[in-house]
Short mmCIF file of C-alpha atoms in Angstrom, two decimals:
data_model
loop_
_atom_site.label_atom_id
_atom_site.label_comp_id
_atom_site.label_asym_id
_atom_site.label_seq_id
_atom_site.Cartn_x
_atom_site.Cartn_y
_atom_site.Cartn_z
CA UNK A 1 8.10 -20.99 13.94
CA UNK A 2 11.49 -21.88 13.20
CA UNK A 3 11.03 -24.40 10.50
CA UNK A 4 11.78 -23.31 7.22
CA UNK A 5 9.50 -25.37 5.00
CA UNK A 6 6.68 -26.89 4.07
CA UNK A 7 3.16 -26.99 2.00
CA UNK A 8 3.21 -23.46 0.70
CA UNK A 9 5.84 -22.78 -2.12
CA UNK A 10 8.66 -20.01 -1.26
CA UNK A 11 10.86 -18.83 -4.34
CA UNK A 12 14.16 -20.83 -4.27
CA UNK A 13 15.98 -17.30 -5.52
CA UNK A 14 13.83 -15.09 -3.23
CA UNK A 15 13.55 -16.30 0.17
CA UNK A 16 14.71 -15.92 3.78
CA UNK A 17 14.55 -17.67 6.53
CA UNK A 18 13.18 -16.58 10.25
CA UNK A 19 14.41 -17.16 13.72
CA UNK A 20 10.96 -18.20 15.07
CA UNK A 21 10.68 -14.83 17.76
CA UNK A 22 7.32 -15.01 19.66
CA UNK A 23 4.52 -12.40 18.10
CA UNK A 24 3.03 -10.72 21.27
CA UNK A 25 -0.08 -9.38 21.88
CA UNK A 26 1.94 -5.40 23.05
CA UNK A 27 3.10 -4.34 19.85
CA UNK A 28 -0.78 -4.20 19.08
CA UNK A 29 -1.85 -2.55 22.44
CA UNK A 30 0.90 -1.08 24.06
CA UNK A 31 1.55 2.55 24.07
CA UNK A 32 5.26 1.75 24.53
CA UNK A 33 5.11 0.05 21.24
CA UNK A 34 3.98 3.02 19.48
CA UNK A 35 6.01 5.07 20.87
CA UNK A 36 9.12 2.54 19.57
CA UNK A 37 7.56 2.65 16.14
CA UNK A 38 7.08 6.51 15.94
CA UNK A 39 11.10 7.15 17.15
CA UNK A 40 12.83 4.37 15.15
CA UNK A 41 10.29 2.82 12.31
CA UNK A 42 8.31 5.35 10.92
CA UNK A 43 11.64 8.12 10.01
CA UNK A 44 13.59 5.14 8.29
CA UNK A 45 10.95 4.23 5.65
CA UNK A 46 10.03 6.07 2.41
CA UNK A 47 6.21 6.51 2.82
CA UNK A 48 3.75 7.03 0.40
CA UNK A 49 2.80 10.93 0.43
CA UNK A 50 0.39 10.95 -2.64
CA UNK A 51 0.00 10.86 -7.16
CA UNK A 52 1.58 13.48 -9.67
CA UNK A 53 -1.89 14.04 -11.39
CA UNK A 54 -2.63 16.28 -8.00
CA UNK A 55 0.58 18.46 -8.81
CA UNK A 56 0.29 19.96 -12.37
CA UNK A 57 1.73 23.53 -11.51
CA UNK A 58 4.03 25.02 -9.59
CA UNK A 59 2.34 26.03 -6.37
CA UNK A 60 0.21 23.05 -6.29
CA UNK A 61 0.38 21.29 -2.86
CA UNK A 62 -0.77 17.60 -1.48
CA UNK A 63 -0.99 17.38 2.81
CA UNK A 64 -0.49 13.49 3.92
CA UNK A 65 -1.21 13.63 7.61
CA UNK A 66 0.60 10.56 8.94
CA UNK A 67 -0.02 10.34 12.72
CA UNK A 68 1.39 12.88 14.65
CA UNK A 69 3.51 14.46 11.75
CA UNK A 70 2.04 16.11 8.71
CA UNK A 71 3.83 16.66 5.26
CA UNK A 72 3.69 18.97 2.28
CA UNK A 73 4.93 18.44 -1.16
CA UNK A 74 4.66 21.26 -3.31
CA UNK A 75 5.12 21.67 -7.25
CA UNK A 76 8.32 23.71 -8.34
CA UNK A 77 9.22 25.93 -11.05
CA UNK A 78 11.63 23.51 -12.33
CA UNK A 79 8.98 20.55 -12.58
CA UNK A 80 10.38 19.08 -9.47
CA UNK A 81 8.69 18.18 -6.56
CA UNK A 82 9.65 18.85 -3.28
CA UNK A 83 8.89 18.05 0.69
CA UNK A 84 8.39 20.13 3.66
CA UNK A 85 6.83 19.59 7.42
CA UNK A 86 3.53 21.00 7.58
CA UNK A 87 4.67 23.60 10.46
CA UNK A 88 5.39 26.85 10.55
CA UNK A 89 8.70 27.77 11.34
CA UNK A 90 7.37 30.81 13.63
CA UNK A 91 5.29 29.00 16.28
CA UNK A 92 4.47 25.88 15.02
CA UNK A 93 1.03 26.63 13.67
CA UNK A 94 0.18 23.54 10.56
CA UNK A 95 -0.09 25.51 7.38
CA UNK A 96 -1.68 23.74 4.86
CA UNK A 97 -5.51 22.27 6.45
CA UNK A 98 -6.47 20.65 3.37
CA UNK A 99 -5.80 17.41 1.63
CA UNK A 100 -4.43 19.85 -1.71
CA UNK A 101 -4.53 23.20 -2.61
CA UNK A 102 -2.62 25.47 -5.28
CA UNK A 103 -1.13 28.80 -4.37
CA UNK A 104 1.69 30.77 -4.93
CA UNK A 105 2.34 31.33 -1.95
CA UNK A 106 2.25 28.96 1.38
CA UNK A 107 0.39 31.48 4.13
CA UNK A 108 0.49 30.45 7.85
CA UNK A 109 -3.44 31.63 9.23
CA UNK A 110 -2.40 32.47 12.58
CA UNK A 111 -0.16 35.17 11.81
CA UNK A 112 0.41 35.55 8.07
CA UNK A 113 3.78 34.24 7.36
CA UNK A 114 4.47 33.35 3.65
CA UNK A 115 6.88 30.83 1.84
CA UNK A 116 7.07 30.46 -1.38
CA UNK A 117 6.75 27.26 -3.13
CA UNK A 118 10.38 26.70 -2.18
CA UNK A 119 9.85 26.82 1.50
CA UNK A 120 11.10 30.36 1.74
CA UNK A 121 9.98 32.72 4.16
CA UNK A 122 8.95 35.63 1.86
CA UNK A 123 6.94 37.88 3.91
CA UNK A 124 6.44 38.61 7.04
CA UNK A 125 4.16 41.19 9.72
CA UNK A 126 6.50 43.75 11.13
CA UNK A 127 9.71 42.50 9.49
CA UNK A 128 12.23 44.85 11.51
CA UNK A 129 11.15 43.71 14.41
CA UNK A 130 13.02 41.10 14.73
CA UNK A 131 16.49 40.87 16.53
CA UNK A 132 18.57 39.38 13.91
CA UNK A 133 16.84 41.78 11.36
CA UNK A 134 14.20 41.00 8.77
CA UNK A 135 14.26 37.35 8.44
CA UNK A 136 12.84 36.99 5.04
CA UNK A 137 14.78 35.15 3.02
CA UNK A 138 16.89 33.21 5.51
CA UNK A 139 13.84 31.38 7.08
CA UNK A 140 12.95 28.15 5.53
CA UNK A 141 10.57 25.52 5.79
CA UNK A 142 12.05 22.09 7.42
CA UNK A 143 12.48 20.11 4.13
CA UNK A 144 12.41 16.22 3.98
CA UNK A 145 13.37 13.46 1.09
CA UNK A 146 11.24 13.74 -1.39
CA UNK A 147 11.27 11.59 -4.89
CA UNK A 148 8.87 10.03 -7.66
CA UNK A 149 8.10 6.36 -9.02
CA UNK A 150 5.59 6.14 -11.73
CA UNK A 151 2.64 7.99 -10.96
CA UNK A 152 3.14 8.45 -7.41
CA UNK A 153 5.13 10.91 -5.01
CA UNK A 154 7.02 9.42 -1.69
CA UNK A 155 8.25 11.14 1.39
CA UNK A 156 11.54 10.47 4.22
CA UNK A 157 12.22 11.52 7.37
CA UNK A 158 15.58 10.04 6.71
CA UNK A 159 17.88 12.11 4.44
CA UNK A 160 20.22 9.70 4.40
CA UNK A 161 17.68 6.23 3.48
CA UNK A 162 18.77 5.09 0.48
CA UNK A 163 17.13 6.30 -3.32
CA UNK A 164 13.71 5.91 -3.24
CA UNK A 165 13.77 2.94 -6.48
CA UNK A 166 16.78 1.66 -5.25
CA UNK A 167 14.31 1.34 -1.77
CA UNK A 168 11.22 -0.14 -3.68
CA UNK A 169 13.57 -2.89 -5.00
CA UNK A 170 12.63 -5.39 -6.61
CA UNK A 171 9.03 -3.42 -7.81
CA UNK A 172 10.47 -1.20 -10.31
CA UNK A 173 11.43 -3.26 -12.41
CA UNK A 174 9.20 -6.15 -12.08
CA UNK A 175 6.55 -3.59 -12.37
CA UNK A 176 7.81 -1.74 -15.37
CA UNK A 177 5.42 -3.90 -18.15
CA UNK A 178 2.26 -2.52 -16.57
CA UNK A 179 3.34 1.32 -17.61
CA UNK A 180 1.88 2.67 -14.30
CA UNK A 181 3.27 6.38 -15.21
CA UNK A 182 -0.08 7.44 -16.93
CA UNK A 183 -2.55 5.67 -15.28
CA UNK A 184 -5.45 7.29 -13.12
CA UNK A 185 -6.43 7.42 -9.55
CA UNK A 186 -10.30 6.77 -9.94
CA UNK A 187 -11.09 5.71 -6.33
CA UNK A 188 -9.71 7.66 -2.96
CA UNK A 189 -11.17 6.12 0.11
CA UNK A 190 -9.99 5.61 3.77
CA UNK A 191 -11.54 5.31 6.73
CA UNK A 192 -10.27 5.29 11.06
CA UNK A 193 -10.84 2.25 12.32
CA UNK A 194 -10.62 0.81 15.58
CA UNK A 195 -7.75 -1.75 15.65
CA UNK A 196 -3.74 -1.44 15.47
CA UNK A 197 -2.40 -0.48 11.73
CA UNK A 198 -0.72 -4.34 12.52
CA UNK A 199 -3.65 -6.09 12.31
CA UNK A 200 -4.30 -5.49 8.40
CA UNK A 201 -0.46 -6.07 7.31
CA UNK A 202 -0.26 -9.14 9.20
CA UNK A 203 -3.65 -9.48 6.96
CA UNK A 204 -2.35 -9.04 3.45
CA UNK A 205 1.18 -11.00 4.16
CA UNK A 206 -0.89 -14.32 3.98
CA UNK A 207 -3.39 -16.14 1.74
CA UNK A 208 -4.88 -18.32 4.55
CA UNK A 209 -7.69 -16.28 5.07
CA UNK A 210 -8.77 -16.14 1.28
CA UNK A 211 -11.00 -19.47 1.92
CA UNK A 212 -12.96 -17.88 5.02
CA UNK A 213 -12.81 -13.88 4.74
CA UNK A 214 -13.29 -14.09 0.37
CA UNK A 215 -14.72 -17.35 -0.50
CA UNK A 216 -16.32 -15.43 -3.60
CA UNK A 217 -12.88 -14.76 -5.19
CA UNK A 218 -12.04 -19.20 -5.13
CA UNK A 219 -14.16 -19.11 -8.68
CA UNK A 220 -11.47 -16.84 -10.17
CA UNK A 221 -8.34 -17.06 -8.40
CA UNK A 222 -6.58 -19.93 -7.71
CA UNK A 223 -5.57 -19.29 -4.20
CA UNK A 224 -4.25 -22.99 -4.04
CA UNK A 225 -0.46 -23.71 -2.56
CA UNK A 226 0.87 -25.43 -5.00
CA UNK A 227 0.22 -22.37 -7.33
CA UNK A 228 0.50 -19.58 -5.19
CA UNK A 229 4.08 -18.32 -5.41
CA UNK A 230 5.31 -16.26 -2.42
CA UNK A 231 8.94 -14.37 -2.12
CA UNK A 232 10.36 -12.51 0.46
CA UNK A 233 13.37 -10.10 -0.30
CA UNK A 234 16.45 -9.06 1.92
CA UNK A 235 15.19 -5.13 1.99
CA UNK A 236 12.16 -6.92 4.10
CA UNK A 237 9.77 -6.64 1.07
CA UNK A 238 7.67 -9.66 0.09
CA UNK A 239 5.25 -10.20 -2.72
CA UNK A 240 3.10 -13.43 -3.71
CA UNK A 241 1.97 -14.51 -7.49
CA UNK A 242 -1.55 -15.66 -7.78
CA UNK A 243 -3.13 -17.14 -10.61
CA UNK A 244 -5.89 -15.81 -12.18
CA UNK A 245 -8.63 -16.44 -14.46
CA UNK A 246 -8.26 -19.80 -12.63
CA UNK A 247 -10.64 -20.90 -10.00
CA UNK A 248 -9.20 -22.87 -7.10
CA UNK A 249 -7.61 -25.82 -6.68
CA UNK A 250 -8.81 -26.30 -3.19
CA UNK A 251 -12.32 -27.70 -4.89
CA UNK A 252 -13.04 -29.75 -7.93
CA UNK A 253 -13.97 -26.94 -10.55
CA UNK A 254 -12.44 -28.25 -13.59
CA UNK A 255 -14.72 -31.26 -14.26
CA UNK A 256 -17.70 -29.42 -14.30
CA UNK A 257 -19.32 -26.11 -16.10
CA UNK A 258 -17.48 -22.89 -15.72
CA UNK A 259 -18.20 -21.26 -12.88
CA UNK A 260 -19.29 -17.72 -11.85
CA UNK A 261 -16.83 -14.82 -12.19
CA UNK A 262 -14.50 -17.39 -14.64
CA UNK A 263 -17.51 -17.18 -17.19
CA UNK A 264 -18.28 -13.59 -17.51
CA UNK A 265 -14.36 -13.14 -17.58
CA UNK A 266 -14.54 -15.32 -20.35
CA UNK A 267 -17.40 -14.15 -22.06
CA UNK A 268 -15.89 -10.39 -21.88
CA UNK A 269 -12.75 -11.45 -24.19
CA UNK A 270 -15.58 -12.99 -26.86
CA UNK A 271 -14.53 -16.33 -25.33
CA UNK A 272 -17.71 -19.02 -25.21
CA UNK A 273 -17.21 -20.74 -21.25
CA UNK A 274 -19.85 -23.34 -22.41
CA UNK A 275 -17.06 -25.03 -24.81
CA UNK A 276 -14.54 -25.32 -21.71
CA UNK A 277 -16.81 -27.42 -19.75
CA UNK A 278 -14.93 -29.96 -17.84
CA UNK A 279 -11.97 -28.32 -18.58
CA UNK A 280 -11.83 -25.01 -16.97
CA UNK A 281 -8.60 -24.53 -16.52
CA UNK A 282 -8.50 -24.07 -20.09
CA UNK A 283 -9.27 -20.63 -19.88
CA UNK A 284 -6.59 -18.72 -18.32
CA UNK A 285 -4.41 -19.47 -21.82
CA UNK A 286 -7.88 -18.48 -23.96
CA UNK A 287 -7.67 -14.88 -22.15
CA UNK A 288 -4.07 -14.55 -22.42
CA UNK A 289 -4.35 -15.93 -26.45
CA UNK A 290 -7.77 -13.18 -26.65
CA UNK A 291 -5.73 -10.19 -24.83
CA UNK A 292 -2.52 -10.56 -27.17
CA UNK A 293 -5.25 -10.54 -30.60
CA UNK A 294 -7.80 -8.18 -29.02
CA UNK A 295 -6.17 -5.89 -26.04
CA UNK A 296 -4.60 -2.92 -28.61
CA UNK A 297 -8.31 -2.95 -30.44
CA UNK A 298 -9.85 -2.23 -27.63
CA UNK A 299 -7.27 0.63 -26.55
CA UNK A 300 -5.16 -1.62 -23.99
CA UNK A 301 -1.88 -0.15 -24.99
CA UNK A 302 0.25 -1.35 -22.28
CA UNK A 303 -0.60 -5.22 -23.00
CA UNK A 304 2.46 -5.40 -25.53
CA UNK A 305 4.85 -4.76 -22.66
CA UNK A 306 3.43 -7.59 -20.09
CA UNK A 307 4.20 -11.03 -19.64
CA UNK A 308 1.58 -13.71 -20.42
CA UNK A 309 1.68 -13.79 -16.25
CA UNK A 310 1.05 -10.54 -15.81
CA UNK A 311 -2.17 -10.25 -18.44
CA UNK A 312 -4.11 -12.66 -16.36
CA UNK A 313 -2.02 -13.14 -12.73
CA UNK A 314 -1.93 -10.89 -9.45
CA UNK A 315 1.00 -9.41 -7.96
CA UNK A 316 0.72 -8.63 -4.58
CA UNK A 317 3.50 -6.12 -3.64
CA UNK A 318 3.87 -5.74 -0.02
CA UNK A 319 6.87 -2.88 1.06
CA UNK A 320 7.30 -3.35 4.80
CA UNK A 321 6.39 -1.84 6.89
CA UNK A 322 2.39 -0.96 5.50
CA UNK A 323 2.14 -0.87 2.13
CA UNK A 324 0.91 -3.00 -0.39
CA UNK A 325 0.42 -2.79 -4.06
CA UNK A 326 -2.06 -5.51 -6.03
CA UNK A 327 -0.99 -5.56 -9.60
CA UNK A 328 -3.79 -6.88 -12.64
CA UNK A 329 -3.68 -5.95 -15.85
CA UNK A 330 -6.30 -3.03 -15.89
CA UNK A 331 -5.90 -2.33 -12.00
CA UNK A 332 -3.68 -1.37 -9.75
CA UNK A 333 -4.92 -1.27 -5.78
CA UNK A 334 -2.81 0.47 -2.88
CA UNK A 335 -3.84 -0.69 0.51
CA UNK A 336 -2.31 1.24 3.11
CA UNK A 337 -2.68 1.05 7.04
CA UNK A 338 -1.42 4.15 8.96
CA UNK A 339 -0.74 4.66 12.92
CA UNK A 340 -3.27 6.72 15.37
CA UNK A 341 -1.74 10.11 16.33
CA UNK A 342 -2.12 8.26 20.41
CA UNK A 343 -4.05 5.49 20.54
CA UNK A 344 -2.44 1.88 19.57
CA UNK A 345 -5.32 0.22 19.26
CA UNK A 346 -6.82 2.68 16.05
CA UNK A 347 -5.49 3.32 12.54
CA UNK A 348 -6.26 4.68 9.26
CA UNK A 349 -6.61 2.66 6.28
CA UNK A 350 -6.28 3.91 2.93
CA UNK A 351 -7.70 2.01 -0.95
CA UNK A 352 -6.73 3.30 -3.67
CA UNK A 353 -7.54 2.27 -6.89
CA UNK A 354 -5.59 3.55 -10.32
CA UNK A 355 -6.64 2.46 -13.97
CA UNK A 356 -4.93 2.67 -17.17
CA UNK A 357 -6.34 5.41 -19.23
CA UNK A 358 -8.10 3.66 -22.46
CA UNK A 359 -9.24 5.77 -25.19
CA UNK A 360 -12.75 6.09 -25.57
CA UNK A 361 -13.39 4.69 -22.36
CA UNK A 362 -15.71 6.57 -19.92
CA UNK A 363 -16.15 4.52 -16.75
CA UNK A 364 -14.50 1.62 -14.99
CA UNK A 365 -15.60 -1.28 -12.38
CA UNK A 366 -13.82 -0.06 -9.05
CA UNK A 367 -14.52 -2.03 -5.83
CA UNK A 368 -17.58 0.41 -4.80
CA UNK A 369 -19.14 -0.18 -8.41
CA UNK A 370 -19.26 1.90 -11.14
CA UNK A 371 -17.30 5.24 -11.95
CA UNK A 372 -16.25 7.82 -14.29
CA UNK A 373 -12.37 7.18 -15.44
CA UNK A 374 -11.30 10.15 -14.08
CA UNK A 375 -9.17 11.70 -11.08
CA UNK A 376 -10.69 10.57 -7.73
CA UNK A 377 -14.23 10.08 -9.67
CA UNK A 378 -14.96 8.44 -6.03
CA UNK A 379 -12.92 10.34 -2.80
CA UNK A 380 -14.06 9.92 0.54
CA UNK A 381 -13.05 9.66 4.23
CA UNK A 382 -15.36 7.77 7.08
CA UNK A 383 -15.26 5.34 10.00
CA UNK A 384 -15.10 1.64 9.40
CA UNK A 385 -18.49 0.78 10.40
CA UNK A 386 -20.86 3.53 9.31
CA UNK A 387 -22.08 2.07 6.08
CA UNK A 388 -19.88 3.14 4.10
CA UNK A 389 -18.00 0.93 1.31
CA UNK A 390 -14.36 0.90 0.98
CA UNK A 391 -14.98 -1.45 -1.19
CA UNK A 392 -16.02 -5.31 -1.01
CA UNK A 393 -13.19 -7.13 -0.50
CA UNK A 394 -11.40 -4.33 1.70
CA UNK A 395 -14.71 -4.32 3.93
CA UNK A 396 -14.69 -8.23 4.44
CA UNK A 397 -10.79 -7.58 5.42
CA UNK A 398 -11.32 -5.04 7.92
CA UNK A 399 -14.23 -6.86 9.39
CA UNK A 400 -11.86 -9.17 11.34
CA UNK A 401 -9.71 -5.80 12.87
CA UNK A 402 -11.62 -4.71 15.55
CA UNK A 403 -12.55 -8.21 17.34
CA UNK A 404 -9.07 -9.61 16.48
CA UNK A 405 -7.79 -6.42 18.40
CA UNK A 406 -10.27 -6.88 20.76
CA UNK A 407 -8.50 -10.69 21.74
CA UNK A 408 -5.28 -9.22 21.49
CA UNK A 409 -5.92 -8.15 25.12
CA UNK A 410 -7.04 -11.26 26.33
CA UNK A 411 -4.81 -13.14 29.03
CA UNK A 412 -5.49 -16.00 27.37
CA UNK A 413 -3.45 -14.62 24.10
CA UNK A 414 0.13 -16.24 24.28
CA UNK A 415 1.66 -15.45 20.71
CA UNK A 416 0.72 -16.42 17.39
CA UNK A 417 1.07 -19.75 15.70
CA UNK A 418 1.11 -20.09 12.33
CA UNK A 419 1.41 -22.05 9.65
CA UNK A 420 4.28 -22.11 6.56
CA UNK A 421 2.08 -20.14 3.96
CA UNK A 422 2.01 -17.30 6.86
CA UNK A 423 5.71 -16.91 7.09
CA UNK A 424 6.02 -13.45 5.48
CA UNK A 425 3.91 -12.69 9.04
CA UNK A 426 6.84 -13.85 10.82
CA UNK A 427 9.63 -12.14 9.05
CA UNK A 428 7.48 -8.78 9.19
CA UNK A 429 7.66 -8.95 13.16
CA UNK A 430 10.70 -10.02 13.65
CA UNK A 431 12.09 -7.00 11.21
CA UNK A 432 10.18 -4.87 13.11
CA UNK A 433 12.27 -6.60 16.61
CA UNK A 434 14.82 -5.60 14.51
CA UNK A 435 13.92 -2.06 14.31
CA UNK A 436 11.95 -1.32 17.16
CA UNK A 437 13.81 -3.33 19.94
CA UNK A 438 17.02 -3.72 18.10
CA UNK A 439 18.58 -7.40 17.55
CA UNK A 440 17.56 -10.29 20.31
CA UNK A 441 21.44 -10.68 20.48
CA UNK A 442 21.71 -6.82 21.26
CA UNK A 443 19.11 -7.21 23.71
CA UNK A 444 20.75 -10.13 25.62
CA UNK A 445 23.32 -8.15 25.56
CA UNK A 446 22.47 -4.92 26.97
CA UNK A 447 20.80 -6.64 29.63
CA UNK A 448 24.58 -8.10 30.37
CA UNK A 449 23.03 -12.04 30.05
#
């Protein structure tokens, strides 16, 4: 796929262009793969280690198992936060077995070391026992990168990758109007499932499969190519603007009444749908002219700082290598796919879902249904296939992992072709070439050709 253009519609300021490498069915089942990924990918990222509401005082911890490795970031005295391996310096026993905790002090169970919230070795058994002499005090946990954006705390491996906003680059600041700082994780979900942590992002850097996997969402999102927007950055970010409060241009909705999903959206910003028959379209400016009159009323304080886009529009974020942030006005979703500890053809996926604290508010509509607006109102971990929700559209997306992994392996797999819309897929592979293989020039090369 070395041609550059075509139907879909790539940002003249914000795109880049591909060399066409062949996507092969190993880096989804080879353990060699893996192995590449967990030596050269997964220490150069900033990854996503957890949200600020779960460290209020010093002491408090979060634990973000993340394959093999497992991290703690711990409150400070100073209102800082910082990050340390979850190992103990002694023999290598994990420390923290819980998702968080609070204590003052950080207490290995095999043998009873302590650190302080600093990573400090504080106390020991038999301290003069030791041949350099008691080694409280000069002992300290491994520490790691460790910064904040908005509401949310990030981890390195790196400790030289570069700042962590200066990383997230363009997001910050195209971001900024939704004033994510305050708002509130309500749903914490994730589940292993049984396909390569690939599979998904190839998944959320394209729109094709909106038609077939979530033909529900065509009534209210215009998933269309002449109106979906998609940009790719030179950090190896991408993003895509879709319209909302639009139903697709892929079918003749306009002429006709409004349809469902576009008419209770209506209807909830005292809008009447039946006056915008025949001209649906119509509607997205109502909603943006209703939010603008209505939103502070109704306690949306943070609608003074958007853009008319960004009251009605989604922003899909996606920060290679695997994660991805969907912006509306009232929500903001993480979708996150993580590596097995061993096995390439399993992952963990991760859905969160934050929500802007309105006053007097007492619930919210998150993907599962219904639930208190408060911290993690809705927290669970499962397998993908046991019944449980991770909610609707997330489920529909993961049901294509396990028999897309499943071809993967077949002989009769010879590399992906794809169409223009799905170039972000391309660029994400060949970055990861880039990382994980180094260069096809350096590899030429090496092998002296």
């Amino acid at each position: 796929m070395n041609i550059q253009t075509g139907a879909a519609r790539y940002s003249a300021e914000h795109d880049q262009p591909v060399r066409g490498d062949t996507i092969t069915a190993d880096r989804y089942t080879s353990r060699e793969w893996m192995e590449g990924e967990y030596e050269k990918l997964w220490p150069s990222v900033w990854h996503l280690g957890g949200v600020l509401a779960d460290l209020e005082e010093e002491g408090d911890v979060i634990r973000h198992n993340f394959g093999r490795e497992s991290v703690i970031m711990v409150k400070q005295a100073d209102g800082g936060v910082r990050a340390f391996y979850n190992t103990c310096p002694h023999r290598g026993n994990r420390l923290v077995l819980g998702d968080v905790a609070s204590t003052p002090r950080i207490t290995c169970a095999y043998h009873g070391w302590q650190f302080d919230p600093s990573g400090t070795l504080v106390n020991v058994q038999d301290p003069d026992d030791f041949p350099g002499g008691n080694p409280c005090g000069k002992v300290h946990l491994t520490e790691l990168r460790c910064e904040t954006w908005g509401p949310f705390v990030f981890w390195a491996m790196d400790q030289d990758i570069a700042p962590l906003e200066e990383w997230l680059a363009p997001f910050p600041e195209r971001l900024a109007g939704y004033g994510l700082e305050n708002w509130v994780r309500v749903l914490n979900v994730s589940a292993d499932c049984e396909f390569n942590w690939k599979i998904i992002r190839d998944n959320f850097n394209e729109s094709y499969h909106l038609p077939t996997i979530h033909p529900e969402l065509a009534t209210f999102i215009n998933d269309g190519l002449p109106t979906t927007l998609f940009e790719m950055y030179e950090n190896g970010h991408n993003s895509m603007w879709m319209i909302g409060h639009q139903a697709t241009s892929r079918k003749d909705y306009v002429s006709g009444d409004v349809p469902p999903g576009l008419y209770e959206a209506a209807e909830a910003w005292g809008i009447d749908p039946k006056e915008y028959r025949g001209r649906t379209d119509d509607i997205r400016q109502a909603i943006i002219e209703a939010k603008r009159k209505h939103g502070p009323e109704r306690g949306y304080t943070n609608y003074h700082a958007m853009s008319d886009q960004q009251l009605v529009d989604y922003f899909h974020c996606t920060l290679f290598p695997n994660l991805t942030i969907t912006m509306s006005p009232e929500q903001c979703q993480i979708l996150r796919t993580e590596p097995h500890p061993t096995d390439p053809a399993k992952c963990v996926f991760q859905h969160w879902c934050l929500y802007p604290p309105v006053e007097g508010m007492k619930e919210v509509e998150t993907p599962v249904g219904k639930a208190p607006l408060r911290h993690d109102a809705i927290a669970h971990h499962s397998v993908y296939g046991d019944g449980v929700s991770l909610g609707f559209v997330a489920d529909q997306d993961l049901s294509i992992g396990t028999t897309q992994q499943q071809g993967l392996n077949s002989r009769g797999f010879k590399g992906c072709l794809l169409t223009y819309q799905e170039k972000r897929i391309q660029r994400f592979h060949e970055l990861l070439n880039d990382v994980v293989l180094g260069h096809p020039t350096e590899q030429k090369a090496e092998a002296g050709e």
